[in-house]
mmCIF file of C-alpha atoms and ligand atoms in Angstrom:
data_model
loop_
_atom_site.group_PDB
_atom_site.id
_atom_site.type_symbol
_atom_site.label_atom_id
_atom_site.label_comp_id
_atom_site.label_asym_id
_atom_site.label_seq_id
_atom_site.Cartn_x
_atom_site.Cartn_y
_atom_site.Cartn_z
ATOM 1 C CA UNK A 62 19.037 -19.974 18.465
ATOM 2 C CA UNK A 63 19.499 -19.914 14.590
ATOM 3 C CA UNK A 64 17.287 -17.242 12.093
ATOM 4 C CA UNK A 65 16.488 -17.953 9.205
ATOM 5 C CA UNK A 66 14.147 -15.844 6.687
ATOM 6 C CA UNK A 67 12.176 -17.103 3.705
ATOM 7 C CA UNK A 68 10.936 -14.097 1.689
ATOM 8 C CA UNK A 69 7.311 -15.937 0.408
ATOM 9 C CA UNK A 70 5.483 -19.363 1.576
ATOM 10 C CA UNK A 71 6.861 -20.520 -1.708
ATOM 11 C CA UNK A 72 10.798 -20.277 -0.886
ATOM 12 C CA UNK A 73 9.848 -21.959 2.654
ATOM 13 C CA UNK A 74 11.314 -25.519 2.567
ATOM 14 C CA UNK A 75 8.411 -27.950 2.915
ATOM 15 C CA UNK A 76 10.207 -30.849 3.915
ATOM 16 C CA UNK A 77 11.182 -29.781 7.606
ATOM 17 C CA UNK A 78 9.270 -27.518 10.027
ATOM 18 C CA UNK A 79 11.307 -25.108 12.901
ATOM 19 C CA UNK A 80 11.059 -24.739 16.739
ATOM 20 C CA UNK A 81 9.164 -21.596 15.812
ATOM 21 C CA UNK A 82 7.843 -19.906 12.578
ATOM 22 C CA UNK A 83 6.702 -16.196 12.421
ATOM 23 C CA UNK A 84 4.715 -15.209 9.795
ATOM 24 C CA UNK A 85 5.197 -11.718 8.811
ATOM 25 C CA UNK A 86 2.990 -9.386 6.769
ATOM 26 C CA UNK A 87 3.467 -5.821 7.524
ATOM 27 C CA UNK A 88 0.955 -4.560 4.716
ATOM 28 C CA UNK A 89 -1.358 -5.500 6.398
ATOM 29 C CA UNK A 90 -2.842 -9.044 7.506
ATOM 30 C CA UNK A 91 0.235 -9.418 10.699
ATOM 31 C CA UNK A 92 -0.060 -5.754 11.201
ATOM 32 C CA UNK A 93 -4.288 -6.172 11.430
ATOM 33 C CA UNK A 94 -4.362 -9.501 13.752
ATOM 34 C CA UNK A 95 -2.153 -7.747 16.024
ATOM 35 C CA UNK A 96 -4.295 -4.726 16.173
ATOM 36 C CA UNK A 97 -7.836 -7.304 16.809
ATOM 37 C CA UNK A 98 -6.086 -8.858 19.540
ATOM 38 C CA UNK A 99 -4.371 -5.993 20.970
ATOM 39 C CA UNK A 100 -8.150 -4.438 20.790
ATOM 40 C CA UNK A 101 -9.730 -7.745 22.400
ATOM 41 C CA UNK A 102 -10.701 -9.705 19.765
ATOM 42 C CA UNK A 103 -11.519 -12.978 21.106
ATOM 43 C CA UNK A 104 -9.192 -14.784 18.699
ATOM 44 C CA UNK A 105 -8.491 -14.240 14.901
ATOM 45 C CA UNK A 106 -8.933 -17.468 12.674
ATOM 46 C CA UNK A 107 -7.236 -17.501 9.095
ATOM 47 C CA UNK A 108 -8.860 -19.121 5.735
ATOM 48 C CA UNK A 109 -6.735 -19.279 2.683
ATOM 49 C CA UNK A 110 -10.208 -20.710 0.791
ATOM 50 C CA UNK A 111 -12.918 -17.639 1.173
ATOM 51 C CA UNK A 112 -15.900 -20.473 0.879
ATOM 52 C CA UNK A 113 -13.912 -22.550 3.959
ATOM 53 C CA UNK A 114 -13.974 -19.243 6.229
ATOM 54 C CA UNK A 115 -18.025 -19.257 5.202
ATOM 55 C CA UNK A 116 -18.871 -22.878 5.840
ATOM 56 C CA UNK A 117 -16.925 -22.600 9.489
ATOM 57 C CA UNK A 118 -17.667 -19.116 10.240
ATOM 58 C CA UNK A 119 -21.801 -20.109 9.901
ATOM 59 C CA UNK A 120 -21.720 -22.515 13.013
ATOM 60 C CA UNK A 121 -19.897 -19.338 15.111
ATOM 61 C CA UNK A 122 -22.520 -17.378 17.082
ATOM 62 C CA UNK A 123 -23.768 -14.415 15.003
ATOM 63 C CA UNK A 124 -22.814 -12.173 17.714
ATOM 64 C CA UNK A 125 -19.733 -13.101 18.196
ATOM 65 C CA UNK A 126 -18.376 -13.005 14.835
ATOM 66 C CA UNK A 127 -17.215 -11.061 11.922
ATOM 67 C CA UNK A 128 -15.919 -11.767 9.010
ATOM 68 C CA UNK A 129 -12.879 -9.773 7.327
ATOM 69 C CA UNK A 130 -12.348 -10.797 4.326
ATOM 70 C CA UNK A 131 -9.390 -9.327 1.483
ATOM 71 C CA UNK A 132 -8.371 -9.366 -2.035
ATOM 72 C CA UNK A 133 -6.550 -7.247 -4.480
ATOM 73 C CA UNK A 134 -6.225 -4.513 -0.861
ATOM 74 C CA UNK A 135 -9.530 -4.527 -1.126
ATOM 75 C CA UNK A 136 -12.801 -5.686 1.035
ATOM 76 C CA UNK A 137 -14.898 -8.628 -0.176
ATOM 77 C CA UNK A 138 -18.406 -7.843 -0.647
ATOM 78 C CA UNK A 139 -20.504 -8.938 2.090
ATOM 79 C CA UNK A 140 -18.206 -9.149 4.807
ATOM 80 C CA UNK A 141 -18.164 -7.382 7.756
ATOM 81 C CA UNK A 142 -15.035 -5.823 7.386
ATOM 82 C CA UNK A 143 -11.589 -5.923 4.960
ATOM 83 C CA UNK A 144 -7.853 -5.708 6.252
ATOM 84 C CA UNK A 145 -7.618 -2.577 7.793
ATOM 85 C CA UNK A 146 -6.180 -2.214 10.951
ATOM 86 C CA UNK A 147 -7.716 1.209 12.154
ATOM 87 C CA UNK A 148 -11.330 -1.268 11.654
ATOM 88 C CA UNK A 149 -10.017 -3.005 15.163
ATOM 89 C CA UNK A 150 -11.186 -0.557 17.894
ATOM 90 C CA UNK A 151 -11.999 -2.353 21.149
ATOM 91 C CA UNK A 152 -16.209 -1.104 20.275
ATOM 92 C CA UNK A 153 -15.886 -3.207 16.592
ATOM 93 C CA UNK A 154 -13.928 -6.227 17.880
ATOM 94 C CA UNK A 155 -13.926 -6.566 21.581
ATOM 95 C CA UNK A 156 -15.343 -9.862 22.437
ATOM 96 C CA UNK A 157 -15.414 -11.317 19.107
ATOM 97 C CA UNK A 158 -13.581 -14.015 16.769
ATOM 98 C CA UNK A 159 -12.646 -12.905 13.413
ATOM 99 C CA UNK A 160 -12.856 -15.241 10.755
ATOM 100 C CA UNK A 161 -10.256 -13.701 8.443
ATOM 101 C CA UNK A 162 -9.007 -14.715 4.592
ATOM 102 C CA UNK A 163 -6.368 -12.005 3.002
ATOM 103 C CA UNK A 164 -4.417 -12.459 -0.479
ATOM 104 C CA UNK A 165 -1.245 -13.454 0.642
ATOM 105 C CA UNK A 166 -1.072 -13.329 4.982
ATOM 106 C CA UNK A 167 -3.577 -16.115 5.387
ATOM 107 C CA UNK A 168 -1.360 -18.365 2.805
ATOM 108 C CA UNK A 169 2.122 -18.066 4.582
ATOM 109 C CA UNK A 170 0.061 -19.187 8.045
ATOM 110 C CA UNK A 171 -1.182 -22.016 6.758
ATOM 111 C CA UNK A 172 2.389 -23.002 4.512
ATOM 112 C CA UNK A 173 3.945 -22.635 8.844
ATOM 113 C CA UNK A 174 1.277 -23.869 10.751
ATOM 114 C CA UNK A 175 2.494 -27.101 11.477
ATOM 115 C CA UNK A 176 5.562 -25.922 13.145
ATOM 116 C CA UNK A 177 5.211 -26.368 17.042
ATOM 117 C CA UNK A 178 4.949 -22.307 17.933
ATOM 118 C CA UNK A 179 3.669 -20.128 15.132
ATOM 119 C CA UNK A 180 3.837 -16.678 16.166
ATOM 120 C CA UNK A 181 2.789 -13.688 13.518
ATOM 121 C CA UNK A 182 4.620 -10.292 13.903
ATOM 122 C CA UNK A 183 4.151 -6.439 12.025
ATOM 123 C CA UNK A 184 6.455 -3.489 12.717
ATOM 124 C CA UNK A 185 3.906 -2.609 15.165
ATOM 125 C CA UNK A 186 4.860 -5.675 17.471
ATOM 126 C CA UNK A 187 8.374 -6.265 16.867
ATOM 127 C CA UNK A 188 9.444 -5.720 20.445
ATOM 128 C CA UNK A 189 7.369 -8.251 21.871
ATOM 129 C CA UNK A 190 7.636 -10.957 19.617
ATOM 130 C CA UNK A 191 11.856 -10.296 20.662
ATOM 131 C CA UNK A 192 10.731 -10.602 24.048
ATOM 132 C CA UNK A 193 9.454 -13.606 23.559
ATOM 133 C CA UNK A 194 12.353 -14.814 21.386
ATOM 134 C CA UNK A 195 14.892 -13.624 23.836
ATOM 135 C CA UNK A 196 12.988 -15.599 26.644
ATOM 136 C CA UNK A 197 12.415 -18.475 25.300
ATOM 137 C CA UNK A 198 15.202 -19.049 23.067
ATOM 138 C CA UNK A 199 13.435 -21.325 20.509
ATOM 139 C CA UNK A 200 16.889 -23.409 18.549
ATOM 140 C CA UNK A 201 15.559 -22.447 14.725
ATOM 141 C CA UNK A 202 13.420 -19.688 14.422
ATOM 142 C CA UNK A 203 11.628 -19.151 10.700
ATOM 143 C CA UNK A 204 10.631 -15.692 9.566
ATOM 144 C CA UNK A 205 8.321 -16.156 6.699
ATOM 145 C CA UNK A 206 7.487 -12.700 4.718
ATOM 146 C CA UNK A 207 4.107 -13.077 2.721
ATOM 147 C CA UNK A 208 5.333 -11.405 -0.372
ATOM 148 C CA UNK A 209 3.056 -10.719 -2.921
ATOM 149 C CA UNK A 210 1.617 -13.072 -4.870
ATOM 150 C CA UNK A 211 4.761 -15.329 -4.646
ATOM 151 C CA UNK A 212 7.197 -11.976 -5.234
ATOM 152 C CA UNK A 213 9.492 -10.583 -2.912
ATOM 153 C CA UNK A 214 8.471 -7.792 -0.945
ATOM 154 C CA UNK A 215 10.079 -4.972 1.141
ATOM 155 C CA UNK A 216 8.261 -4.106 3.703
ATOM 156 C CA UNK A 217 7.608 -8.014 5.312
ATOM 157 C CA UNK A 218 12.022 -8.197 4.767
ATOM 158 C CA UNK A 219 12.468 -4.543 6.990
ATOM 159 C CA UNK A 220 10.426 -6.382 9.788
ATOM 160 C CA UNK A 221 12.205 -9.325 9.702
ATOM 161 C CA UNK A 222 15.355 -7.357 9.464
ATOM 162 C CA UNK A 223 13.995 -5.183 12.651
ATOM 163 C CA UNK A 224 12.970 -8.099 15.020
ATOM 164 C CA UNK A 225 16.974 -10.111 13.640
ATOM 165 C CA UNK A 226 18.972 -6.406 14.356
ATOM 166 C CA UNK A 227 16.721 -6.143 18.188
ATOM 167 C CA UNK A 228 17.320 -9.686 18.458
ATOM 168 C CA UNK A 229 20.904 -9.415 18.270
ATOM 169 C CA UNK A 230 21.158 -6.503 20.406
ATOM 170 C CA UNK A 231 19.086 -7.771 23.430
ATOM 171 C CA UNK A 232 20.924 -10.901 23.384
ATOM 172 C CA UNK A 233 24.167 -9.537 22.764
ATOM 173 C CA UNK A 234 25.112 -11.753 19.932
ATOM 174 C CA UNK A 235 26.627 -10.769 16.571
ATOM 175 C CA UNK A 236 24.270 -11.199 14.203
ATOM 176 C CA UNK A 237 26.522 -13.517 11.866
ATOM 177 C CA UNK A 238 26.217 -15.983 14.541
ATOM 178 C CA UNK A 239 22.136 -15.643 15.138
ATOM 179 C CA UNK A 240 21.728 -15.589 11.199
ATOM 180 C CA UNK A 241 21.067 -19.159 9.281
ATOM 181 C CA UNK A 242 20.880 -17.493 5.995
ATOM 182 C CA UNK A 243 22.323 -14.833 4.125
ATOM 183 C CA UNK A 244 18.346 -13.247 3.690
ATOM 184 C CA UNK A 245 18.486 -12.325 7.380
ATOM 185 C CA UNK A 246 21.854 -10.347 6.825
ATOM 186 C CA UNK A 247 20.416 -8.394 4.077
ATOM 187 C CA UNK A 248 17.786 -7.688 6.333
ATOM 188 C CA UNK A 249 19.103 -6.236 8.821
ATOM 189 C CA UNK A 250 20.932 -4.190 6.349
ATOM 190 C CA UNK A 251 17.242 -2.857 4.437
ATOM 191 C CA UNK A 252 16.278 -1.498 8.514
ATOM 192 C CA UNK A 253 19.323 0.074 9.162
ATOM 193 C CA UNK A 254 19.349 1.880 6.328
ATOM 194 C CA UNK A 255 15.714 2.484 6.598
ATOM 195 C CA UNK A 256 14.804 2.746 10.591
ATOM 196 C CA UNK A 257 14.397 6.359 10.875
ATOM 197 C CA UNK A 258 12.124 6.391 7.521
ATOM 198 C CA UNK A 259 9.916 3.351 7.676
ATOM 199 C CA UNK A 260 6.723 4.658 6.205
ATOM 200 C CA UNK A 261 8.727 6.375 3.633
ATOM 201 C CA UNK A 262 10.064 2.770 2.580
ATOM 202 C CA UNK A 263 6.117 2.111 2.859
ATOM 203 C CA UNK A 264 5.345 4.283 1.062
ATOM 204 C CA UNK A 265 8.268 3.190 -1.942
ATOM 205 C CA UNK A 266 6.969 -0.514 -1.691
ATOM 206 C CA UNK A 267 4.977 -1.887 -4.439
ATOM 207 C CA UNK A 268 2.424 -3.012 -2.434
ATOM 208 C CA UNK A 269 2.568 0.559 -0.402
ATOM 209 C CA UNK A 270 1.706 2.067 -3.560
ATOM 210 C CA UNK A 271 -1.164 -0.478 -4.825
ATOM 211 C CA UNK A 272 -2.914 0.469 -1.299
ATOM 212 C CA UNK A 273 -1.868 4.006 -1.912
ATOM 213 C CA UNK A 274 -4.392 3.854 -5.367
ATOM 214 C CA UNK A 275 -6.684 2.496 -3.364
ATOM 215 C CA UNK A 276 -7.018 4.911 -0.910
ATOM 216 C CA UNK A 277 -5.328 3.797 2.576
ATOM 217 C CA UNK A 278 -2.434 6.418 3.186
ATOM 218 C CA UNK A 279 -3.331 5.987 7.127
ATOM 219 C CA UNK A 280 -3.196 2.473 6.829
ATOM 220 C CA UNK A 281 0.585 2.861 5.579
ATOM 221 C CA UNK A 282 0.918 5.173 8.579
ATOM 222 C CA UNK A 283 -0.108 2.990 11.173
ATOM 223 C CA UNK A 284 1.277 -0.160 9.667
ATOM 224 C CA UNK A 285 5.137 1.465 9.820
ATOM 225 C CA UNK A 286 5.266 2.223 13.479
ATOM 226 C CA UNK A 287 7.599 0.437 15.585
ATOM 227 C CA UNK A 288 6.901 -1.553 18.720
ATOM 228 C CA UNK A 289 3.307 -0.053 19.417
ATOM 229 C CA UNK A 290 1.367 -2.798 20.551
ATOM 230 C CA UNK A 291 2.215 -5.406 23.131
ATOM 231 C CA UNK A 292 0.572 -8.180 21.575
ATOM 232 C CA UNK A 293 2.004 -11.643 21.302
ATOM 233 C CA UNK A 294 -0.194 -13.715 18.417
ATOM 234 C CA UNK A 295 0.335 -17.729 19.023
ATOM 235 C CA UNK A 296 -1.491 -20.028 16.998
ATOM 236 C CA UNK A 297 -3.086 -21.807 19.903
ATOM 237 C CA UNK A 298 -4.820 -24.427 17.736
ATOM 238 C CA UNK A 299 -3.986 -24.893 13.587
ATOM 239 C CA UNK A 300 -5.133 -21.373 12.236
ATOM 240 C CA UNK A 301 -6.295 -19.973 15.371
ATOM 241 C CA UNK A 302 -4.529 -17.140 17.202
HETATM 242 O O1 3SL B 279 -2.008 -10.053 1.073
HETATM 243 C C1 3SL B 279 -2.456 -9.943 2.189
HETATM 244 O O2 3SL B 279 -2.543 -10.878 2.967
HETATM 245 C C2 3SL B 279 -3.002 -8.602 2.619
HETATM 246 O O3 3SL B 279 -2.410 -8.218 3.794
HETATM 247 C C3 3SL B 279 -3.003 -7.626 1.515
HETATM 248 S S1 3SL B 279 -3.743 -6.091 1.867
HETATM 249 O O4 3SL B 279 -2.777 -5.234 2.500
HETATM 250 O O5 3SL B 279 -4.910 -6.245 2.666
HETATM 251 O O6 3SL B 279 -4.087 -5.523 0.569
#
């Protein structure tokens, strides 16, 4: 098994697709479709193009849908709900598909979801989607980190440098030899420097701070926890999870 991370859809190579991708976006689309799931959501289906998620989401069952729909942190008017994770409770979700479109998330899903296993991960999930890793032992493994508007950013690199530093432990091989590229090395470095202080690195990050202005300080709270939900996301068909 090789690792590589790409720090936005952007730097992702186009012209080959890995074993597996995992598409990372700790603040907070990865950290939110873990929490639906995790909370029973029937599945959660991504939209880059809000008017796409409309035209599909109207031939869905009223009942059984919502909406959730994100940009600039904030909700879209109209929609059911925005990108919060503490909006997943089992009473809000259980039962139902969310048709979901975020800024930057949704992009770096569809960039990765021709790749044979797509898998998203958060902080909040990290152990699992190791577990999975370590079981299945997929040969090239892409991390993809949303970024921000094509921009680096640190909070999506301290996951991937969390689930490369578990990774290595679990399987008991030095990280120089799981790493593909020198982004998962620096990585690793960002957590271990930062393990014992995530949602103070949260709180540093530019997008912590743009959803700090806008209100969510328990969003940053919950988003920075490590290994708190047992949920596995797999697309299961292109966009679905
Ligand atoms: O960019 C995204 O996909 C979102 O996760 C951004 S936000 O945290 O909802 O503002």
């Amino acid at each position: 098994m090789k690792l590589s991370l790409f720090h936005t859809p952007e730097l992702t190579p186009t012209t080959s697709q890995p074993a597996c991708a995992i598409v990372i976006d700790v603040l907070r689309a990865t950290t939110t479709i873990a929490s639906a799931l995790q909370a029973g959501a029937e599945a959660v289906q991504a939209f880059s193009d809000l008017e796409k998620l409309m035209a599909i989401s109207e031939q869905w069952p009223g009942e059984k849908r919502l909406r959730a729909g994100e940009r600039g942190g904030q909700k879209v008017e109209g929609y059911d709900l925005g990108n919060s994770p503490l909006d997943c409770t089992p009473e809000c979700v259980g039962g139902k598909r969310l048709f979901v479109s975020t800024t930057n998330g949704t992009r770096a899903l569809q960039r990765v979801e021709m790749a044979p296993t797509v898998l998203t991960a958060a902080l909040v999930n990290r152990q699992r989607v190791v577990n999975y890793l370590q079981s299945v032992q997929p040969e090239t493994v892409w991390m993809v980190g949303s970024g921000w508007e094509g921009s680096f950013s640190l909070e999506d690199t301290v996951c991937a440098g969390a689930i490369a530093h578990q990774l290595s432990q679990v399987t008991q091989r030095p990280l120089m030899e799981l790493a593909a590229n020198d982004e998962v090395v620096a990585a690793v470095a960002l957590f271990q420097q930062w393990h014992d202080r995530l949602v103070d690195l949260l709180h540093h990050a530019s997008h912590g701070q743009r959803l700090l202005r806008l209100g969510n300080t328990a969003d940053l709270e919950f988003c920075a926890q490590l290994d708190v939900l047992t949920v596995l996301p797999m697309q299961r068909e292109r966009g679905v999870l």
